[in-house]
Amino acid sequence: MNNGVAQTFFRPETPLALAQRFLDGRAKDLTDTLANWKVWIPPKLNQAYLQGGMFVFEGTAAVFQHYDPSPSAHADLDEVMAAVRLAAGGGQQEATRAGASSESK
């Protein structure tokens, strides 16, 4: 995981991701949450700078991984769900079916 003051607050991905969220009309949940937000300081200050990520596993193998570079710069959910479908086997079957049907035309 990424962490640190510079990684958390001074990366271009942060304002760009927030701006894109507002432009795409996906900010209602954020504005609703911020209306009730209260300052919370974690027990260890360095915990405030940890960034998250998203992982999809097939068994023990990671088939998708995304490390958030900064706040609000999350993995694309369409890409995550495509990886989940492939890992579950359904995506591969759909891709095979789609390939077979297009070949028969």
XYZ file of C-alpha atoms in Angstrom:
105
model
C 0.000 0.000 0.000
C 1.019 3.562 -0.594
C 1.315 5.866 2.379
C 2.757 9.189 3.476
C 1.793 12.854 3.404
C 3.079 13.396 -0.141
C 1.307 10.271 -1.436
C -1.911 11.236 0.331
C -2.243 14.932 -0.390
C 0.146 16.060 -3.112
C -0.392 13.700 -6.041
C -2.195 14.919 -9.166
C -4.475 11.861 -9.096
C -6.361 13.218 -6.072
C -7.879 16.393 -7.585
C -8.248 14.727 -10.990
C -10.165 11.773 -9.524
C -12.405 14.065 -7.474
C -13.076 16.312 -10.473
C -13.935 13.302 -12.651
C -16.289 12.024 -9.977
C -18.169 15.343 -9.989
C -18.183 15.563 -13.800
C -19.580 12.025 -14.061
C -22.352 12.840 -11.573
C -21.041 10.315 -9.024
C -20.498 12.731 -6.136
C -23.831 12.548 -4.297
C -22.596 9.859 -1.914
C -19.488 11.929 -1.202
C -21.378 15.171 -0.580
C -23.962 13.349 1.571
C -21.186 11.803 3.657
C -19.260 15.046 4.060
C -22.391 16.777 5.371
C -22.192 14.542 8.469
C -18.414 14.158 8.618
C -16.619 14.653 11.913
C -12.869 14.852 12.324
C -11.401 11.565 13.511
C -7.749 11.101 14.348
C -6.542 7.502 14.155
C -4.641 5.985 17.104
C -1.372 6.100 15.138
C -0.983 9.237 13.021
C 0.691 7.397 10.137
C -2.524 5.354 9.704
C -4.182 8.499 8.346
C -1.934 8.380 5.285
C -2.497 4.768 4.206
C -4.036 4.300 0.779
C -6.158 1.301 -0.105
C -6.428 -0.902 -3.126
C -8.485 -3.555 -4.899
C -7.557 -7.170 -5.535
C -9.245 -10.087 -7.295
C -7.957 -13.590 -6.718
C -8.426 -16.814 -8.587
C -7.436 -19.324 -5.934
C -4.168 -17.978 -4.579
C -3.198 -16.059 -7.750
C -3.950 -12.343 -7.954
C -5.597 -11.820 -11.351
C -6.256 -8.110 -10.776
C -4.527 -5.636 -8.523
C -4.828 -1.898 -8.123
C -3.036 0.172 -5.505
C -4.798 3.494 -4.947
C -2.170 6.139 -5.708
C -4.051 8.785 -3.708
C -7.459 9.518 -2.148
C -10.366 9.032 -4.571
C -8.160 7.451 -7.250
C -9.818 4.035 -6.988
C -9.875 1.077 -9.353
C -12.332 1.209 -12.245
C -15.260 -0.987 -11.120
C -15.955 -2.225 -14.662
C -12.385 -3.560 -14.819
C -12.724 -5.094 -11.355
C -15.992 -6.832 -12.227
C -14.560 -8.115 -15.515
C -11.699 -9.655 -13.525
C -14.179 -11.156 -11.035
C -16.196 -12.731 -13.862
C -13.047 -14.154 -15.433
C -11.821 -15.488 -12.100
C -15.206 -17.079 -11.434
C -15.151 -18.708 -14.861
C -18.288 -16.982 -16.125
C -16.422 -14.296 -18.051
C -14.275 -16.811 -19.874
C -17.356 -18.844 -20.830
C -19.145 -15.708 -22.045
C -16.100 -14.711 -24.075
C -15.954 -18.206 -25.583
C -19.695 -18.164 -26.373
C -19.448 -14.701 -27.921
C -16.482 -15.824 -30.037
C -18.294 -18.953 -31.165
C -21.472 -17.078 -32.092
C -19.566 -14.446 -34.072
C -17.632 -17.153 -35.949
C -20.842 -18.899 -36.999
C -22.301 -15.764 -38.625
